[in-house]
mmCIF file of C-alpha atoms and ligand atoms in Angstrom:
data_model
loop_
_atom_site.group_PDB
_atom_site.id
_atom_site.type_symbol
_atom_site.label_atom_id
_atom_site.label_comp_id
_atom_site.label_asym_id
_atom_site.label_seq_id
_atom_site.Cartn_x
_atom_site.Cartn_y
_atom_site.Cartn_z
ATOM 1 C CA MET A 1 59.014 162.014 30.370
ATOM 2 C CA ARG A 2 55.479 163.031 29.363
ATOM 3 C CA ARG A 3 52.930 160.572 30.948
ATOM 4 C CA ARG A 4 51.417 160.041 27.434
ATOM 5 C CA LYS A 5 54.511 158.958 26.104
ATOM 6 C CA PHE A 6 55.626 156.526 29.126
ATOM 7 C CA LEU A 7 52.283 154.972 28.458
ATOM 8 C CA ARG A 8 52.890 154.348 24.703
ATOM 9 C CA LEU A 9 56.499 153.262 25.478
ATOM 10 C CA LYS A 10 55.423 150.918 28.001
ATOM 11 C CA LEU A 11 52.411 149.218 25.211
ATOM 12 C CA ARG A 12 55.255 148.849 22.929
ATOM 13 C CA GLU A 13 57.418 147.394 25.270
ATOM 14 C CA ALA A 14 54.324 144.768 26.647
ATOM 15 C CA SER A 15 53.779 144.394 22.849
ATOM 16 C CA PHE A 16 57.661 143.542 21.864
ATOM 17 C CA ILE A 17 57.927 141.202 25.245
ATOM 18 C CA SER A 18 54.558 138.970 24.217
ATOM 19 C CA ARG A 19 55.999 138.791 20.405
ATOM 20 C CA ALA A 20 59.403 137.416 21.705
ATOM 21 C CA LEU A 21 58.103 135.029 23.595
ATOM 22 C CA LEU A 22 55.478 133.723 20.969
ATOM 23 C CA SER A 23 58.186 133.233 18.105
ATOM 24 C CA SER A 24 62.208 133.256 18.916
ATOM 25 C CA ARG A 25 62.763 134.443 15.493
ATOM 26 C CA HIS A 26 63.846 137.643 15.448
ATOM 27 C CA PRO A 27 66.534 140.180 16.663
ATOM 28 C CA VAL A 28 64.848 141.671 20.092
ATOM 29 C CA LEU A 29 67.987 143.938 20.545
ATOM 30 C CA ALA A 30 70.451 145.386 18.183
ATOM 31 C CA HIS A 31 73.385 147.569 19.383
ATOM 32 C CA LEU A 32 74.311 149.648 16.314
ATOM 33 C CA ILE A 33 77.520 151.949 16.135
ATOM 34 C CA PRO A 34 77.485 154.990 14.104
ATOM 35 C CA MET A 35 80.723 156.092 15.649
ATOM 36 C CA ARG A 36 83.930 154.619 17.090
ATOM 37 C CA ARG A 37 85.091 157.720 17.988
ATOM 38 C CA CYS A 38 85.206 159.004 21.737
ATOM 39 C CA ASN A 39 86.035 162.448 23.603
ATOM 40 C CA LEU A 40 86.978 160.087 26.641
ATOM 41 C CA ALA A 41 89.645 157.165 26.989
ATOM 42 C CA CYS A 42 88.208 155.151 30.182
ATOM 43 C CA GLY A 43 91.012 152.627 31.819
ATOM 44 C CA TYR A 44 88.659 149.447 31.140
ATOM 45 C CA CYS A 45 87.346 150.149 27.672
ATOM 46 C CA ASN A 46 88.212 148.702 24.300
ATOM 47 C CA GLU A 47 85.691 149.891 22.145
ATOM 48 C CA TYR A 48 86.921 153.377 21.084
ATOM 49 C CA ASP A 49 89.047 155.451 19.136
ATOM 50 C CA HIS A 50 90.127 159.222 18.859
ATOM 51 C CA SER A 51 90.610 159.094 14.924
ATOM 52 C CA SER A 52 87.803 157.574 13.292
ATOM 53 C CA SER A 53 85.231 159.341 11.455
ATOM 54 C CA PRO A 54 81.527 159.031 11.523
ATOM 55 C CA VAL A 55 79.958 156.171 9.242
ATOM 56 C CA ALA A 56 77.441 158.442 6.984
ATOM 57 C CA LEU A 57 73.554 158.470 6.879
ATOM 58 C CA ASP A 58 73.337 156.761 3.616
ATOM 59 C CA ILE A 59 75.327 153.980 4.943
ATOM 60 C CA ILE A 60 73.607 153.923 8.254
ATOM 61 C CA LYS A 61 70.303 154.102 6.497
ATOM 62 C CA PRO A 62 70.341 150.810 4.944
ATOM 63 C CA ARG A 63 71.486 149.144 8.027
ATOM 64 C CA ILE A 64 68.782 149.891 10.016
ATOM 65 C CA GLU A 65 66.773 148.786 7.118
ATOM 66 C CA LYS A 66 68.139 145.917 7.045
ATOM 67 C CA LEU A 67 67.173 145.419 11.151
ATOM 68 C CA ALA A 68 64.006 146.290 10.533
ATOM 69 C CA ALA A 69 63.411 143.436 7.698
ATOM 70 C CA LEU A 70 64.772 141.082 10.224
ATOM 71 C CA GLY A 71 61.940 142.250 12.549
ATOM 72 C CA THR A 72 64.043 143.803 15.385
ATOM 73 C CA SER A 73 62.153 145.075 18.306
ATOM 74 C CA ILE A 74 64.721 147.936 19.418
ATOM 75 C CA VAL A 75 68.060 149.522 18.157
ATOM 76 C CA THR A 76 70.543 150.824 20.469
ATOM 77 C CA ILE A 77 72.697 153.269 19.300
ATOM 78 C CA SER A 78 76.089 152.916 20.656
ATOM 79 C CA GLY A 79 79.659 153.831 20.266
ATOM 80 C CA GLY A 80 82.280 154.967 20.814
ATOM 81 C CA GLU A 81 80.447 158.255 21.768
ATOM 82 C CA PRO A 82 77.232 158.642 19.447
ATOM 83 C CA MET A 83 76.405 161.925 20.481
ATOM 84 C CA MET A 84 79.803 162.933 18.173
ATOM 85 C CA HIS A 85 78.329 161.716 15.346
ATOM 86 C CA PRO A 86 76.532 164.860 13.638
ATOM 87 C CA GLN A 87 73.251 163.008 11.938
ATOM 88 C CA LEU A 88 72.226 161.532 15.592
ATOM 89 C CA ASP A 89 69.186 162.934 15.307
ATOM 90 C CA GLU A 90 68.388 161.750 11.432
ATOM 91 C CA ILE A 91 69.750 158.156 12.874
ATOM 92 C CA ILE A 92 67.071 158.388 15.418
ATOM 93 C CA HIS A 93 64.193 159.511 13.492
ATOM 94 C CA TYR A 94 64.920 156.863 10.731
ATOM 95 C CA ILE A 95 64.826 153.870 13.165
ATOM 96 C CA ARG A 96 61.409 155.585 14.847
ATOM 97 C CA LEU A 97 59.968 155.361 11.323
ATOM 98 C CA ARG A 98 60.926 152.142 10.427
ATOM 99 C CA GLY A 99 58.548 151.282 13.595
ATOM 100 C CA MET A 100 61.327 149.910 15.938
ATOM 101 C CA ILE A 101 62.105 151.481 19.824
ATOM 102 C CA ALA A 102 65.282 153.893 19.476
ATOM 103 C CA GLY A 103 67.775 153.806 22.595
ATOM 104 C CA LEU A 104 71.262 155.704 22.884
ATOM 105 C CA ILE A 105 73.790 155.009 25.152
ATOM 106 C CA SER A 106 76.290 158.058 26.103
ATOM 107 C CA ASN A 107 79.248 159.239 28.292
ATOM 108 C CA GLY A 108 76.659 162.089 28.823
ATOM 109 C CA TYR A 109 79.541 164.846 28.191
ATOM 110 C CA TYR A 110 77.402 166.415 25.353
ATOM 111 C CA PHE A 111 73.487 167.023 26.713
ATOM 112 C CA THR A 112 72.760 170.640 26.646
ATOM 113 C CA PRO A 113 69.035 171.815 26.933
ATOM 114 C CA GLU A 114 69.201 172.440 23.104
ATOM 115 C CA ARG A 115 70.427 169.095 22.572
ATOM 116 C CA ILE A 116 68.155 167.057 24.577
ATOM 117 C CA LYS A 117 65.101 168.970 23.057
ATOM 118 C CA ARG A 118 66.192 167.747 19.711
ATOM 119 C CA LEU A 119 66.494 164.259 20.770
ATOM 120 C CA ASN A 120 63.023 165.004 22.073
ATOM 121 C CA ARG A 121 62.030 165.891 18.549
ATOM 122 C CA ALA A 122 63.719 163.231 17.184
ATOM 123 C CA GLY A 123 61.734 160.685 19.106
ATOM 124 C CA LEU A 124 64.446 159.400 21.236
ATOM 125 C CA GLU A 125 62.738 156.590 23.917
ATOM 126 C CA TYR A 126 65.778 155.561 26.460
ATOM 127 C CA LEU A 127 69.216 156.826 27.230
ATOM 128 C CA GLN A 128 71.329 154.945 29.600
ATOM 129 C CA ILE A 129 74.772 156.862 31.181
ATOM 130 C CA SER A 130 77.262 154.998 32.836
ATOM 131 C CA ILE A 131 78.651 156.896 35.681
ATOM 132 C CA ASP A 132 81.791 155.369 37.018
ATOM 133 C CA ASN A 133 83.030 157.601 40.168
ATOM 134 C CA VAL A 134 82.363 160.860 41.710
ATOM 135 C CA TYR A 135 85.509 162.475 40.687
ATOM 136 C CA PRO A 136 87.537 161.824 37.553
ATOM 137 C CA ASP A 137 90.666 159.634 38.002
ATOM 138 C CA GLU A 138 93.086 158.237 35.481
ATOM 139 C CA VAL A 139 90.430 155.368 35.068
ATOM 140 C CA SER A 140 87.412 157.308 34.401
ATOM 141 C CA ARG A 141 85.979 160.806 33.632
ATOM 142 C CA LYS A 142 82.806 159.446 33.501
ATOM 143 C CA SER A 143 82.378 161.584 36.807
ATOM 144 C CA LEU A 144 79.236 162.506 38.623
ATOM 145 C CA ARG A 145 80.817 166.123 39.645
ATOM 146 C CA VAL A 146 81.220 166.690 35.888
ATOM 147 C CA LEU A 147 78.369 164.900 34.989
ATOM 148 C CA ASP A 148 75.569 166.352 37.787
ATOM 149 C CA LYS A 149 74.896 169.681 35.871
ATOM 150 C CA LYS A 150 73.887 167.696 32.471
ATOM 151 C CA LEU A 151 71.789 165.294 34.191
ATOM 152 C CA ARG A 152 69.851 168.293 35.933
ATOM 153 C CA TYR A 153 69.469 169.613 32.357
ATOM 154 C CA LEU A 154 68.296 166.044 31.506
ATOM 155 C CA SER A 155 65.342 165.677 34.381
ATOM 156 C CA GLU A 156 64.125 169.365 33.356
ATOM 157 C CA HIS A 157 63.834 168.448 29.044
ATOM 158 C CA ALA A 158 64.255 165.181 28.762
ATOM 159 C CA ASP A 159 61.032 163.164 27.054
ATOM 160 C CA PHE A 160 62.479 159.935 27.197
ATOM 161 C CA HIS A 161 63.373 157.344 30.115
ATOM 162 C CA LEU A 162 66.618 157.402 31.528
ATOM 163 C CA ASN A 163 68.521 155.226 33.299
ATOM 164 C CA ILE A 164 71.929 156.021 34.896
ATOM 165 C CA ASN A 165 74.380 152.939 35.477
ATOM 166 C CA PRO A 166 76.789 153.136 38.153
ATOM 167 C CA VAL A 167 79.667 150.694 37.695
ATOM 168 C CA ILE A 168 81.598 148.480 40.151
ATOM 169 C CA GLY A 169 84.736 146.434 39.556
ATOM 170 C CA GLY A 170 87.270 146.823 36.247
ATOM 171 C CA GLY A 171 89.786 149.393 38.327
ATOM 172 C CA ILE A 172 87.051 151.743 39.364
ATOM 173 C CA LYS A 173 89.025 152.934 42.744
ATOM 174 C CA ASN A 174 86.129 153.689 45.367
ATOM 175 C CA PRO A 175 83.139 151.335 45.280
ATOM 176 C CA ASN A 176 81.268 153.861 47.533
ATOM 177 C CA ASP A 177 80.735 156.248 44.328
ATOM 178 C CA ALA A 178 78.610 153.816 42.916
ATOM 179 C CA LEU A 179 76.106 154.428 46.126
ATOM 180 C CA THR A 180 76.643 158.513 45.505
ATOM 181 C CA VAL A 181 75.716 157.766 41.925
ATOM 182 C CA ALA A 182 72.528 155.664 42.714
ATOM 183 C CA SER A 183 71.253 157.885 45.290
ATOM 184 C CA ARG A 184 71.481 161.043 43.232
ATOM 185 C CA ALA A 185 69.737 159.195 40.005
ATOM 186 C CA VAL A 186 67.261 158.085 41.981
ATOM 187 C CA GLU A 187 66.863 162.201 43.924
ATOM 188 C CA LEU A 188 66.832 163.466 40.156
ATOM 189 C CA GLY A 189 63.892 160.573 39.210
ATOM 190 C CA PHE A 190 65.650 158.980 36.797
ATOM 191 C CA SER A 191 65.732 154.762 37.184
ATOM 192 C CA THR A 192 69.280 152.958 38.253
ATOM 193 C CA THR A 193 70.399 149.817 37.609
ATOM 194 C CA VAL A 194 74.200 148.873 38.479
ATOM 195 C CA GLY A 195 76.669 147.241 36.261
ATOM 196 C CA VAL A 196 79.622 144.847 37.140
ATOM 197 C CA ILE A 197 82.463 145.628 34.594
ATOM 198 C CA HIS A 198 84.787 143.886 32.838
ATOM 199 C CA ASP A 199 88.661 144.377 32.855
ATOM 200 C CA ASN A 200 89.741 145.819 29.357
ATOM 201 C CA ASP A 201 90.384 142.433 28.057
ATOM 202 C CA GLY A 202 86.776 141.594 28.719
ATOM 203 C CA THR A 203 87.349 138.960 31.596
ATOM 204 C CA LEU A 204 85.869 139.145 34.639
ATOM 205 C CA LYS A 205 87.357 139.775 37.978
ATOM 206 C CA PRO A 206 85.362 138.843 41.054
ATOM 207 C CA LEU A 207 84.444 141.675 43.300
ATOM 208 C CA SER A 208 86.292 142.219 46.771
ATOM 209 C CA GLU A 209 84.134 141.954 49.984
ATOM 210 C CA LYS A 210 83.486 146.150 50.035
ATOM 211 C CA GLU A 211 82.717 145.925 46.399
ATOM 212 C CA LYS A 212 80.191 143.209 47.088
ATOM 213 C CA GLU A 213 78.408 144.998 49.984
ATOM 214 C CA ILE A 214 78.011 148.070 47.777
ATOM 215 C CA PHE A 215 76.673 146.100 44.867
ATOM 216 C CA GLN A 216 73.832 144.713 47.340
ATOM 217 C CA GLN A 217 73.056 148.306 48.494
ATOM 218 C CA VAL A 218 72.998 149.777 45.084
ATOM 219 C CA LYS A 219 70.874 147.212 43.806
ATOM 220 C CA LYS A 220 68.326 148.050 46.445
ATOM 221 C CA LEU A 221 68.185 151.385 45.252
ATOM 222 C CA GLY A 222 67.471 150.553 41.546
ATOM 223 C CA ASN A 223 64.537 149.559 39.706
ATOM 224 C CA LYS A 224 63.007 146.262 41.079
ATOM 225 C CA ASP A 225 62.335 145.121 37.735
ATOM 226 C CA HIS A 226 65.814 145.147 36.515
ATOM 227 C CA ALA A 227 67.078 143.513 39.596
ATOM 228 C CA ARG A 228 64.967 140.420 38.999
ATOM 229 C CA LEU A 229 66.418 140.725 35.115
ATOM 230 C CA ASN A 230 69.757 140.765 36.788
ATOM 231 C CA TRP A 231 70.163 137.481 38.977
ATOM 232 C CA PHE A 232 73.437 136.515 36.851
ATOM 233 C CA GLN A 233 75.488 139.416 38.475
ATOM 234 C CA ASP A 234 75.374 137.923 41.887
ATOM 235 C CA SER A 235 77.141 134.959 40.947
ATOM 236 C CA ILE A 236 79.098 137.149 39.021
ATOM 237 C CA ALA A 237 79.874 139.473 41.723
ATOM 238 C CA GLU A 238 80.763 136.386 43.612
ATOM 239 C CA GLY A 239 83.298 134.926 41.061
ATOM 240 C CA LYS A 240 80.999 132.088 40.302
ATOM 241 C CA PRO A 241 80.030 131.063 36.852
ATOM 242 C CA TYR A 242 76.610 131.516 35.679
ATOM 243 C CA ASN A 243 74.972 129.291 33.630
ATOM 244 C CA TRP A 244 72.386 130.764 30.869
ATOM 245 C CA ARG A 245 71.727 130.311 27.117
ATOM 246 C CA CYS A 246 73.302 133.385 25.334
ATOM 247 C CA ARG A 247 71.656 134.028 21.966
ATOM 248 C CA ALA A 248 74.023 136.846 20.542
ATOM 249 C CA GLY A 249 74.019 136.556 16.873
ATOM 250 C CA ALA A 250 70.565 135.993 16.764
ATOM 251 C CA ARG A 251 68.110 137.653 19.563
ATOM 252 C CA TYR A 252 71.152 139.754 20.280
ATOM 253 C CA LEU A 253 72.955 141.564 17.290
ATOM 254 C CA TYR A 254 76.080 143.929 17.452
ATOM 255 C CA ILE A 255 76.469 145.551 14.473
ATOM 256 C CA CYS A 256 80.092 147.496 14.151
ATOM 257 C CA GLU A 257 80.968 150.787 12.177
ATOM 258 C CA ASP A 258 81.624 148.568 9.215
ATOM 259 C CA GLY A 259 78.302 147.051 9.076
ATOM 260 C CA LEU A 260 79.300 143.033 10.146
ATOM 261 C CA VAL A 261 77.263 141.256 12.755
ATOM 262 C CA HIS A 262 79.073 140.248 15.896
ATOM 263 C CA TRP A 263 78.375 138.084 18.733
ATOM 264 C CA CYS A 264 79.031 141.345 21.088
ATOM 265 C CA SER A 265 81.447 144.134 21.615
ATOM 266 C CA GLN A 266 83.705 142.006 23.668
ATOM 267 C CA GLN A 267 83.528 138.927 20.913
ATOM 268 C CA ARG A 268 84.082 141.123 17.953
ATOM 269 C CA GLY A 269 85.270 139.089 14.643
ATOM 270 C CA TYR A 270 82.456 136.681 15.165
ATOM 271 C CA PRO A 271 80.283 135.716 12.690
ATOM 272 C CA GLY A 272 81.708 138.993 11.262
ATOM 273 C CA ILE A 273 79.486 138.670 8.358
ATOM 274 C CA PRO A 274 77.957 141.870 6.913
ATOM 275 C CA LEU A 275 74.656 142.696 7.916
ATOM 276 C CA LYS A 276 73.149 143.101 4.388
ATOM 277 C CA ASP A 277 74.183 138.868 3.885
ATOM 278 C CA TYR A 278 72.716 137.903 7.362
ATOM 279 C CA THR A 279 70.548 135.627 6.880
ATOM 280 C CA MET A 280 68.355 133.477 9.158
ATOM 281 C CA GLU A 281 70.203 130.692 8.231
ATOM 282 C CA ASP A 282 73.095 132.725 10.234
ATOM 283 C CA PHE A 283 70.617 133.932 12.508
ATOM 284 C CA ASP A 284 69.537 130.102 13.712
ATOM 285 C CA ARG A 285 73.131 129.159 13.720
ATOM 286 C CA GLU A 286 74.016 131.650 16.490
ATOM 287 C CA TYR A 287 70.835 131.192 18.102
ATOM 288 C CA ASN A 288 71.441 127.698 18.610
ATOM 289 C CA THR A 289 75.374 127.729 19.207
ATOM 290 C CA GLU A 290 76.538 127.547 22.990
ATOM 291 C CA LYS A 291 78.915 130.727 23.577
ATOM 292 C CA TRP A 292 82.250 129.805 25.438
ATOM 293 C CA CYS A 293 82.384 133.179 27.116
ATOM 294 C CA ALA A 294 78.749 132.626 28.939
ATOM 295 C CA PRO A 295 79.316 131.707 32.334
ATOM 296 C CA THR A 296 81.457 134.761 32.853
ATOM 297 C CA CYS A 297 80.021 137.134 30.662
ATOM 298 C CA THR A 298 79.033 140.628 32.313
ATOM 299 C CA LEU A 299 76.763 142.195 29.482
ATOM 300 C CA GLN A 300 73.605 143.048 31.284
ATOM 301 C CA CYS A 301 71.569 143.751 28.127
ATOM 302 C CA VAL A 302 72.562 140.334 26.229
ATOM 303 C CA HIS A 303 71.774 138.411 29.777
ATOM 304 C CA GLN A 304 68.255 140.297 29.658
ATOM 305 C CA VAL A 305 67.641 139.476 26.318
ATOM 306 C CA GLY A 306 68.658 135.559 26.888
ATOM 307 C CA ILE A 307 65.933 135.372 29.532
ATOM 308 C CA LEU A 308 63.625 135.335 26.902
ATOM 309 C CA ASP A 309 64.570 131.920 25.328
ATOM 310 C CA ASN A 310 66.424 130.426 28.257
ATOM 311 C CA TRP A 311 63.718 128.004 28.786
ATOM 312 C CA ARG A 312 63.634 127.036 25.451
ATOM 313 C CA ASP A 313 66.107 125.236 23.031
ATOM 314 C CA PRO A 314 69.112 124.108 24.609
ATOM 315 C CA GLN A 315 72.145 124.976 22.766
ATOM 316 C CA LYS A 316 75.097 122.914 21.226
ATOM 317 C CA THR A 317 78.674 123.681 20.891
ATOM 318 C CA PRO A 318 80.513 124.850 17.971
ATOM 319 C CA ALA A 319 81.744 121.385 17.589
ATOM 320 C CA GLN A 320 78.520 119.655 17.912
ATOM 321 C CA MET A 321 77.156 121.938 15.487
ATOM 322 C CA ALA A 322 79.617 121.057 13.088
ATOM 323 C CA GLN A 323 78.924 117.808 13.405
ATOM 324 C CA GLU A 324 75.182 118.341 12.688
ATOM 325 C CA ARG A 325 76.230 120.534 9.828
ATOM 326 C CA LYS A 326 78.460 117.918 7.904
ATOM 327 C CA GLU A 327 76.073 114.660 8.823
ATOM 328 C CA LYS A 328 73.342 116.864 6.870
ATOM 329 C CA GLU A 329 75.188 118.124 3.890
ATOM 330 C CA ALA A 330 76.350 113.887 4.074
ATOM 331 C CA VAL A 331 72.525 113.381 4.093
ATOM 332 C CA GLY A 332 71.793 115.911 1.257
ATOM 333 C CA GLU A 333 74.562 114.071 -1.396
ATOM 334 C CA MET A 334 73.284 110.623 -0.814
ATOM 335 C CA VAL A 335 69.774 112.164 -1.210
ATOM 336 C CA GLN A 336 71.213 113.956 -4.334
ATOM 337 C CA VAL A 337 72.991 110.364 -5.322
ATOM 338 C CA GLU A 338 69.999 108.414 -5.171
HETATM 339 S S1 SF4 B 401 83.412 153.381 28.073
HETATM 340 FE FE1 SF4 B 401 81.894 154.659 26.927
HETATM 341 S S2 SF4 B 401 82.864 156.871 26.957
HETATM 342 FE FE2 SF4 B 401 84.654 155.391 28.001
HETATM 343 S S3 SF4 B 401 86.404 155.335 26.630
HETATM 344 FE FE3 SF4 B 401 84.687 153.454 25.981
HETATM 345 S S4 SF4 B 401 83.569 154.379 24.611
HETATM 346 FE FE4 SF4 B 401 84.217 156.091 25.517
HETATM 347 S S1 SF4 B 402 78.171 135.374 26.680
HETATM 348 FE FE1 SF4 B 402 78.641 137.075 26.571
HETATM 349 S S2 SF4 B 402 80.421 137.964 25.509
HETATM 350 FE FE2 SF4 B 402 79.998 135.643 25.125
HETATM 351 S S3 SF4 B 402 79.144 136.393 23.364
HETATM 352 FE FE3 SF4 B 402 77.336 136.310 24.679
HETATM 353 S S4 SF4 B 402 77.283 138.355 25.149
HETATM 354 FE FE4 SF4 B 402 79.188 138.320 24.251
#
């Protein structure tokens, strides 16, 4: 990444963090899904199909506009495999035009020098690739041996920040692979984090002793800032619940291919409100609602967003929220009668 662009991105990051600390009433990060289809079929994944069509640009643009209107800081395009979307560059460019930081999560298969240069021109700022193992197997083909050439292309041509995320857990056979992948990422000049992944039903399996040992070694290789933001992973690796406030549905939004807002990729279905109809009332309700799945949640990005507000605004359970709403409605009715 060119130094000037890097410094500009750092300034933009500092500005969105200060803004998020000053006010809790806008989304910090939205994951936008323009493509559910994927070229792979990872054994732990519940986020893909092999048949759906890409969502058309003129349907996606109003979603991006609504995210901008809500004050969203970062929009990360995810999938499925978003690189299969024929208008990905236009989507990225539109996110930038609306003043938001543009990120992308990909399995890495489609990167060629020409494609990388097009992403540079579109204005991509962040890319994350998860690499699961060194050699492909029946669980995952996101493998260093397959992707190494793509990583070299990226190190030569990308004018955006690249993070490589090796993963541990979720049926990945050889935990040592995470160390090999992280070392290669550092060698190529990329940042690296480590993901403790959920099973395909979204639940957490505690790591084995070997996995825990590798997990700590990979963490040491990675970005110290990321390690500081990912304290929760130490508890999760031990199989212990972690106490935090998940702000999904508010500070973090997951927008599926049908344009509905969900808590996250693992809790699709709720609130399930179309983004175009999403109001600050919905935002406030979800911001204040305690999520039953938080103690064992492994989703790094939602945890990181949660840190911004962990120190303020304690949450209530859905039952407490419903009770409060009822009481408010009753008071409202009484006032109207009076
Ligand atoms: S993890 Fe990513 S690459 Fe693998 S099947 Fe799911 S969406 Fe596709
Ligand atoms: S706690 Fe995790 S799984 Fe539950 S809604 Fe939040 S991000 Fe999703």
